[in-house]
Short mmCIF file of C-alpha atoms and ligand atoms in Angstrom, two decimals:
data_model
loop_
_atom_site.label_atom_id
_atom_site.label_comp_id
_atom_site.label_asym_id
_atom_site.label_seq_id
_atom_site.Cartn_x
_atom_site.Cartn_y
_atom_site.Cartn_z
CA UNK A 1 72.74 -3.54 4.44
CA UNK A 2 74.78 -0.45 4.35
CA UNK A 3 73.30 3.15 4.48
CA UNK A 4 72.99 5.06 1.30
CA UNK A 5 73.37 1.78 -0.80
CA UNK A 6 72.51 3.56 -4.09
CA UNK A 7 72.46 0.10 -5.76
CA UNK A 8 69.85 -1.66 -3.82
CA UNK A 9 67.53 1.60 -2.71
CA UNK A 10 64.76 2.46 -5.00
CA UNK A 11 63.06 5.83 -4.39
CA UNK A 12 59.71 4.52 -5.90
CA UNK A 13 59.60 1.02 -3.38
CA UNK A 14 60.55 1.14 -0.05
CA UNK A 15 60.81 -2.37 0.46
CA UNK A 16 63.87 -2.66 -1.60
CA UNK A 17 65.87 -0.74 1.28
CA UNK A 18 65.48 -1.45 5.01
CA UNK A 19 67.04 2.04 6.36
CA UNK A 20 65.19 3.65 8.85
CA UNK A 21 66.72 6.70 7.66
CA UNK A 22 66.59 6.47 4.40
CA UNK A 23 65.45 10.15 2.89
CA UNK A 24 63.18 8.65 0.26
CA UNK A 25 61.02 6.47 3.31
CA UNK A 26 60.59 9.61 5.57
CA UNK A 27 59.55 11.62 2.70
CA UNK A 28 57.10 9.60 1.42
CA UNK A 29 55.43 8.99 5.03
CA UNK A 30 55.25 12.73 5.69
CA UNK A 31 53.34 13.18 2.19
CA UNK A 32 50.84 10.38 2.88
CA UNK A 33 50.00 11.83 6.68
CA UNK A 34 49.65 15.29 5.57
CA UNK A 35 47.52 13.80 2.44
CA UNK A 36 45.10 11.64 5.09
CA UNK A 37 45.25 15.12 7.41
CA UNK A 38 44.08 17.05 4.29
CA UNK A 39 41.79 14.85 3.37
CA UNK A 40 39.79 13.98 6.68
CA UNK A 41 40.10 18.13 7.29
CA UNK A 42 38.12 18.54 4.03
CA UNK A 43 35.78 15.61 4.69
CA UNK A 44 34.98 16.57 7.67
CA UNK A 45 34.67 20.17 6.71
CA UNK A 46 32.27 19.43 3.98
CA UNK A 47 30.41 16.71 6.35
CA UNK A 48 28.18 19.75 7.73
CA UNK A 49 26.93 20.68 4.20
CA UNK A 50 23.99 18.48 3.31
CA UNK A 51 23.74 19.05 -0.22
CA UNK A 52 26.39 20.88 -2.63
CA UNK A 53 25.74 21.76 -6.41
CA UNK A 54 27.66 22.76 -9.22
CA UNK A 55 26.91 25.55 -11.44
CA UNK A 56 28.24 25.11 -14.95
CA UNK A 57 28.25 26.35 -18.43
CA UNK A 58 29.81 25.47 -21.95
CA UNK A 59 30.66 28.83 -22.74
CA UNK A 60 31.13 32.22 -21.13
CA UNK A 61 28.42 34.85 -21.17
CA UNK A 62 25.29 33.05 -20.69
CA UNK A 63 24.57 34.39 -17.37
CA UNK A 64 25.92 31.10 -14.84
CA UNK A 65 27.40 33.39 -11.55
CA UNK A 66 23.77 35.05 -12.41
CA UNK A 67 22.10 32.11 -12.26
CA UNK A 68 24.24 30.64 -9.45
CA UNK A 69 23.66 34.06 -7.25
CA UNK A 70 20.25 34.16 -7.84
CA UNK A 71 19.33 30.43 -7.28
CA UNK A 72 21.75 30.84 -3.95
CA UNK A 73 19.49 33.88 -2.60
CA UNK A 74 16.50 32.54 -3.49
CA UNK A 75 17.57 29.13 -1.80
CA UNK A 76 18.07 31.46 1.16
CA UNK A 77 14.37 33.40 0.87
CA UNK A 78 12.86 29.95 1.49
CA UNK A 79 14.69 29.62 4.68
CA UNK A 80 17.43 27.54 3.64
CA UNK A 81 21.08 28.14 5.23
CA UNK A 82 22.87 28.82 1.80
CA UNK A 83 26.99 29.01 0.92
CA UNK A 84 28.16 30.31 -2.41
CA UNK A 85 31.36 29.25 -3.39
CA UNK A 86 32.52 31.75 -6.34
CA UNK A 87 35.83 29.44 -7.84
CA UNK A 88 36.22 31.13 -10.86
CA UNK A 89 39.98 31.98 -9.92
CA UNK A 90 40.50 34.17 -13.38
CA UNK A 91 37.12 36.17 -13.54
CA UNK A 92 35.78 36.10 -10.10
CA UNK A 93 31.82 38.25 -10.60
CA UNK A 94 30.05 37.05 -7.65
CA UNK A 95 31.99 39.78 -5.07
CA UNK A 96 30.41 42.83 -8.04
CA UNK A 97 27.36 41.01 -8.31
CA UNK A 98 26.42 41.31 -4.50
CA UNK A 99 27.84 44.41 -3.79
CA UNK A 100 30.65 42.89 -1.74
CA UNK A 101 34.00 44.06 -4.09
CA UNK A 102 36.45 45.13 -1.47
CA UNK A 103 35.71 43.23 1.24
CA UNK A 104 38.42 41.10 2.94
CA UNK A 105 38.78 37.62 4.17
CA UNK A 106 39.20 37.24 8.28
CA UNK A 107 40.23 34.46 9.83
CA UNK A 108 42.00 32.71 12.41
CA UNK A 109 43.59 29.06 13.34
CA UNK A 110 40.31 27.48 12.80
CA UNK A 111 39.58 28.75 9.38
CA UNK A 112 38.87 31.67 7.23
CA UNK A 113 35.60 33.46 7.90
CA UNK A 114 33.08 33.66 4.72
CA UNK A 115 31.58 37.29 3.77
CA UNK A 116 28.09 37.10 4.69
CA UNK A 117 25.26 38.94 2.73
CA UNK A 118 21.68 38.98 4.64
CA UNK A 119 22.77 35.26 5.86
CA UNK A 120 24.24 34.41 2.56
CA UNK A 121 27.69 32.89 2.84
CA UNK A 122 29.80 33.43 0.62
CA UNK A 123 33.44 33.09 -0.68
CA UNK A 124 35.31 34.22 -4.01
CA UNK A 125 39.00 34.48 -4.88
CA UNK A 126 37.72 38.02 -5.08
CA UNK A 127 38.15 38.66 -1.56
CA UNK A 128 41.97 37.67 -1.57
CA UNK A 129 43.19 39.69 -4.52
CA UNK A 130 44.25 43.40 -3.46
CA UNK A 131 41.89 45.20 -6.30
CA UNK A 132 39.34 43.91 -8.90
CA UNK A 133 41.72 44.44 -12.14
CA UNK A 134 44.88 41.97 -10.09
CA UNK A 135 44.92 39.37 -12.25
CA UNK A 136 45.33 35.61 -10.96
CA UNK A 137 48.24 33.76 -12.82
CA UNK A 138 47.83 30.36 -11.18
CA UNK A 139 48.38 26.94 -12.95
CA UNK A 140 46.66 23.83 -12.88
CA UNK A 141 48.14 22.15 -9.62
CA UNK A 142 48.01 25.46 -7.31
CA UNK A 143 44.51 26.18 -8.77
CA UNK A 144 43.78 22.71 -7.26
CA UNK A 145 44.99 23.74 -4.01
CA UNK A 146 43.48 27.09 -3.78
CA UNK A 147 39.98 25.77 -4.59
CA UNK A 148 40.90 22.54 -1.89
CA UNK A 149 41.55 25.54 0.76
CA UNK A 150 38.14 27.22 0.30
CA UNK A 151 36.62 23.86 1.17
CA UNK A 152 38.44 22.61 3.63
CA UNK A 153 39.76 26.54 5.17
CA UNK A 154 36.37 28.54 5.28
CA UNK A 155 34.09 28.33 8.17
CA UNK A 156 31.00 27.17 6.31
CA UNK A 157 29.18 25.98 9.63
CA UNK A 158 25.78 23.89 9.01
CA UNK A 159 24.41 24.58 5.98
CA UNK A 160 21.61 23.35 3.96
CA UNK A 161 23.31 24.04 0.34
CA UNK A 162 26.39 24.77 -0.92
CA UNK A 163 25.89 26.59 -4.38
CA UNK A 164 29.41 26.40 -6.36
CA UNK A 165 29.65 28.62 -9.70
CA UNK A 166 32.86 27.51 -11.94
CA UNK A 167 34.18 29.41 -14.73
CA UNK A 168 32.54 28.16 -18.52
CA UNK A 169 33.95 25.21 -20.18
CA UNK A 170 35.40 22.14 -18.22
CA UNK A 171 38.59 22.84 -17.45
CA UNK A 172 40.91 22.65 -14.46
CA UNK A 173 37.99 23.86 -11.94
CA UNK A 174 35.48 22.23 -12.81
CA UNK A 175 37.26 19.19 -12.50
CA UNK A 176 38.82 20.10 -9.34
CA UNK A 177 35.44 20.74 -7.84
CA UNK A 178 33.80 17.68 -9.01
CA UNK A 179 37.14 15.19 -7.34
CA UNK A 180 37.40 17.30 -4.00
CA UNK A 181 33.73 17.06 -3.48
CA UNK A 182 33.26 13.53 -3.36
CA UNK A 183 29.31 13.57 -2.99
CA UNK A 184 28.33 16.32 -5.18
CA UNK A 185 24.63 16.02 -5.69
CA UNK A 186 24.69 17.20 -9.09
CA UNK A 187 25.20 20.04 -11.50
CA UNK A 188 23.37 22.40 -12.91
CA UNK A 189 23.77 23.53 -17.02
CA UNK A 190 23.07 27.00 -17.82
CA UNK A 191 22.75 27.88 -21.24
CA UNK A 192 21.16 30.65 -23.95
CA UNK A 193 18.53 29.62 -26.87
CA UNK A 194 20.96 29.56 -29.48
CA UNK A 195 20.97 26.55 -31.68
CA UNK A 196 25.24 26.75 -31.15
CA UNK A 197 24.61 26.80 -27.18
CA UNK A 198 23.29 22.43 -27.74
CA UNK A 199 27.12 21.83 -28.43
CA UNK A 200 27.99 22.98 -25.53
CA UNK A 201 25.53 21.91 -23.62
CA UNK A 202 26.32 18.28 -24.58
CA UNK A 203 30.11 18.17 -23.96
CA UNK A 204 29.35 19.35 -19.92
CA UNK A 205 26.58 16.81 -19.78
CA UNK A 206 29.50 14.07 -21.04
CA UNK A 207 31.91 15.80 -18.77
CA UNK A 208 29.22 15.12 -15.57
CA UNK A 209 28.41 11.46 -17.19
CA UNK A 210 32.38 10.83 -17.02
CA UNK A 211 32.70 11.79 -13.64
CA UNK A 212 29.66 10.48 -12.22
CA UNK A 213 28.01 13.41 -12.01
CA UNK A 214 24.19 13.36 -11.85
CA UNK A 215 22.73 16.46 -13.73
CA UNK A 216 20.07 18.06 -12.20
CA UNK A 217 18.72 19.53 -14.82
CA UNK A 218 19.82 22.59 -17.54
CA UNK A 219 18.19 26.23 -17.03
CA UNK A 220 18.03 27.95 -20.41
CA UNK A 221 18.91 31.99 -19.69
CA UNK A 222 18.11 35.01 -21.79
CA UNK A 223 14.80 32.49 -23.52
CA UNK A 224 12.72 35.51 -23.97
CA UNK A 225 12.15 39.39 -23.25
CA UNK A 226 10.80 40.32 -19.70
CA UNK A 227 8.84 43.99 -20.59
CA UNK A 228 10.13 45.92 -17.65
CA UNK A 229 7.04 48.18 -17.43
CA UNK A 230 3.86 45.52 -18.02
CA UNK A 231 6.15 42.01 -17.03
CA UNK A 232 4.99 40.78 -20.26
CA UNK A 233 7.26 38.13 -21.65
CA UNK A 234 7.90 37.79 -25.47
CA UNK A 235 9.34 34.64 -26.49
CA UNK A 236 11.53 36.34 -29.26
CA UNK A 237 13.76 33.30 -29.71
CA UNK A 238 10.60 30.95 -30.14
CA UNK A 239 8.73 29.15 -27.03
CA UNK A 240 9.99 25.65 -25.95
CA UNK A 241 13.69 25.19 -27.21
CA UNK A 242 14.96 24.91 -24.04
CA UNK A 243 12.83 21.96 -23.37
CA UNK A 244 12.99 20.27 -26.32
CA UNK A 245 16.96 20.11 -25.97
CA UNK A 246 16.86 19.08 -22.71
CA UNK A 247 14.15 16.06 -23.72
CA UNK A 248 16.69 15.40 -26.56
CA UNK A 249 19.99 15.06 -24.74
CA UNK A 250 17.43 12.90 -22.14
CA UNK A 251 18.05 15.32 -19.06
CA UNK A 252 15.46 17.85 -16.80
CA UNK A 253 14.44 21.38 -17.86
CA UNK A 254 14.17 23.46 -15.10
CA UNK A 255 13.08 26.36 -16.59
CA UNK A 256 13.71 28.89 -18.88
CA UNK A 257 14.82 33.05 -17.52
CA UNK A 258 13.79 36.14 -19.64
CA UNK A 259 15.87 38.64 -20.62
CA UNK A 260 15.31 41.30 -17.74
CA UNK A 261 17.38 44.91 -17.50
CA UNK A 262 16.63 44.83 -14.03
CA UNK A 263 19.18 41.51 -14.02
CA UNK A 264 21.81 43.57 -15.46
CA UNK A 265 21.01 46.65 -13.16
CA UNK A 266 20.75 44.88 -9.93
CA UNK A 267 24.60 42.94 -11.20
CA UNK A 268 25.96 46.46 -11.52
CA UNK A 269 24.73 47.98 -8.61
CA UNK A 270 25.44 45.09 -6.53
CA UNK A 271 21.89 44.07 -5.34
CA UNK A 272 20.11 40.81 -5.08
CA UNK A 273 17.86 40.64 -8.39
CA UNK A 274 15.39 38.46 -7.15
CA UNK A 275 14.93 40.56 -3.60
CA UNK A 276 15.39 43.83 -5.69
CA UNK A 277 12.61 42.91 -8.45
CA UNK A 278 10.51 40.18 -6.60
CA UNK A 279 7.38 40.80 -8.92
CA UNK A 280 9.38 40.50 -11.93
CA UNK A 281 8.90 37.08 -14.31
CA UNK A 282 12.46 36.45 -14.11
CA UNK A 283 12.63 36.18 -10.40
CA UNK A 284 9.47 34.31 -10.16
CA UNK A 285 11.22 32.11 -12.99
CA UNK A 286 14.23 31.93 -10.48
CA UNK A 287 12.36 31.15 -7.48
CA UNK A 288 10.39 28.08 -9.50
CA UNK A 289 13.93 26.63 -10.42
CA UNK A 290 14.97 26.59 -6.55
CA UNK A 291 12.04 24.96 -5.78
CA UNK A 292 12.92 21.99 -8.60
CA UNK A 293 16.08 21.76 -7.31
CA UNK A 294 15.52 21.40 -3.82
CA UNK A 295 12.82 18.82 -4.58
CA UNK A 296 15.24 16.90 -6.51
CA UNK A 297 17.62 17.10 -3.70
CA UNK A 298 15.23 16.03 -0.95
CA UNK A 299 14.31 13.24 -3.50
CA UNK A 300 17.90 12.20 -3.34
CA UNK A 301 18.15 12.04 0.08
CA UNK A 302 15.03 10.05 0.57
CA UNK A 303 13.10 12.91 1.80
P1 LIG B 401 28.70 34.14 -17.13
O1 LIG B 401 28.90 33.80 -15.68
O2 LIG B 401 28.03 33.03 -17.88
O3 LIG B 401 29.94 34.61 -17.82
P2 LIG B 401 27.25 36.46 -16.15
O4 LIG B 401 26.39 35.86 -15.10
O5 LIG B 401 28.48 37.19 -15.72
O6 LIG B 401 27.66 35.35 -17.22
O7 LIG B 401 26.32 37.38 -17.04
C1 LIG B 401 26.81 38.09 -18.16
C2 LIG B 401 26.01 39.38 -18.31
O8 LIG B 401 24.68 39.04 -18.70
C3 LIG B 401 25.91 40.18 -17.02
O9 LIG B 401 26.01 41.55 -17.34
C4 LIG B 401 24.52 39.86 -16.51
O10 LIG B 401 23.95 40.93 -15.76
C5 LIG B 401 23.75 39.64 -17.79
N1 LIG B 401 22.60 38.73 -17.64
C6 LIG B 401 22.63 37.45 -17.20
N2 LIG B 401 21.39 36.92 -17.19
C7 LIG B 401 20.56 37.90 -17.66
C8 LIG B 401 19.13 37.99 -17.87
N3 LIG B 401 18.33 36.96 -17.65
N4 LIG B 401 18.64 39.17 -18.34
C9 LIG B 401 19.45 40.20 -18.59
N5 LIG B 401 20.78 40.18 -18.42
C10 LIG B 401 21.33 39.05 -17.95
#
């Protein structure tokens, strides 16, 4: 057979064409190693993290990067060795939220280095862009890649959890999330009381059904009003509606969170809420949730 025999070589099957050579074989033997490299680097990457969750939501707003800080830290305050992987590429909070905007990523051959917080690890797109107002113009493909590189790129070490908040909806990250990490233990659903919010709700619990997902269970935000002077909770949207939609789509409740300005103060000033107001219902509210999850987890795991 002649090289270069443009009738008999077929780009798409290799077999057709015995050239050594041939542009099309090397090329498609350099893409599969580096694929196999890629993928055993990530494997073996996330092979040290014993359980990772997903933090999602249907829409924006509803408090989820609160919910998945706050559920990371308190993970942490019961002695757990926590990661928080922020991967909402176009509106990255977590860095404001825990007083990190402006730090940098460090790294070397081995890996990037995460930002650690009082022994919280954690990573955001945040840390890569050269001010908070830089917006991200990324596409579907790259956005894959960028989110494959915190995985496989940051230095996560041993840890117990790996806490991943996704922007609202279930779009490219999400799904990117869900197919790089292979064993996901499940995701969680935040949403608000709102009667609108079940919608929602549903189409990420068929999103997680689709993809093999287990859900661990939905946390309803914002259920009721924390007073910030006596702790008293009023349940101004009505009592149980969080529950009741979780027993109707036939998935957990893990609990409900009050409204509480010290959530919104804490965000803005950068602070842990549930270190910052530890009495407070809402943190006790988080600190419960942790403890469901976890549970869950271990019951995964077979202890
Ligand atoms: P999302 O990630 O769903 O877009 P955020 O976590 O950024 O939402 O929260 C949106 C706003 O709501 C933030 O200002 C946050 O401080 C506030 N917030 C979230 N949960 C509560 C709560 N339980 N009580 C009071 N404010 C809250």
């Amino acid at each position: 057979m002649k090289e270069n025999d443009s009738n008999t070589c077929d780009p798409a099957d290799c077999s057709s064409c015995n050239v050594a050579s041939c542009p099309s074989a090397t090329r498609s033997t350099q893409e599969n190693q580096t694929d196999e490299d890629t993928g055993s680097k990530l494997e073996k990457r996330l092979s040290h993290i014993k359980n990772k969750i997903i933090v999602m939501s249907g829409k924006g707003g509803v408090g989820k990067s609160t919910v998945a800080a706050n559920i990371a830290m308190a993970a942490m305050l019961k002695g757990q060795s926590v990661g928080l992987l922020d991967v909402d590429l176009h509106g990255p909070s977590i860095p404001t939220m825990l007083g990190l905007e402006g730090r940098r990523m460090v790294g070397d051959e081995d890996g990037m280095e995460p930002v650690e917080i009082g022994g919280l690890k954690v990573m955001s797109v945040g840390f890569l862009l050269e001010s908070a107002d830089s917006p991200v113009v990324w596409r579907g493909p790259l956005k894959m890649s960028v989110i494959r590189q915190f995985m496989e790129d940051v230095k996560w070490g041993e840890l117990d959890l790996l806490v991943v908040d996704v922007p609202p909806g279930t779009g490219d990250e999400p799904l990117s999330v869900c197919q790089l990490i292979t064993d996901l233990a499940g995701a969680v659903i935040v949403t608000t009381p709102q009667k609108v919010a079940a919608v929602d709700v549903r189409k990420s619990i068929s999103f997680c059904n689709e993809l093999d997902i287990p859900v661990l269970g939905v946390i309803e935000n914002m259920s009721g009003f924390a007073c910030p002077k006596c702790n008293e909770v009023t349940p101004i949207f009505g009592a149980e509606g969080g529950q009741k939609m979780a027993d109707e789509m036939a998935v957990s409740f893990l609990g409900s969170i009050p409204i509480d300005p010290m959530v919104v103060r804490s965000g803005d000033e950068g602070r842990s809420f549930v270190e910052l107001a530890e009495l407070s219902p809402a943190a006790q509210s988080f600190r419960d949730i942790i403890d469901k999850i976890i549970y869950k987890l271990s019951d995964r795991r077979g202890g």
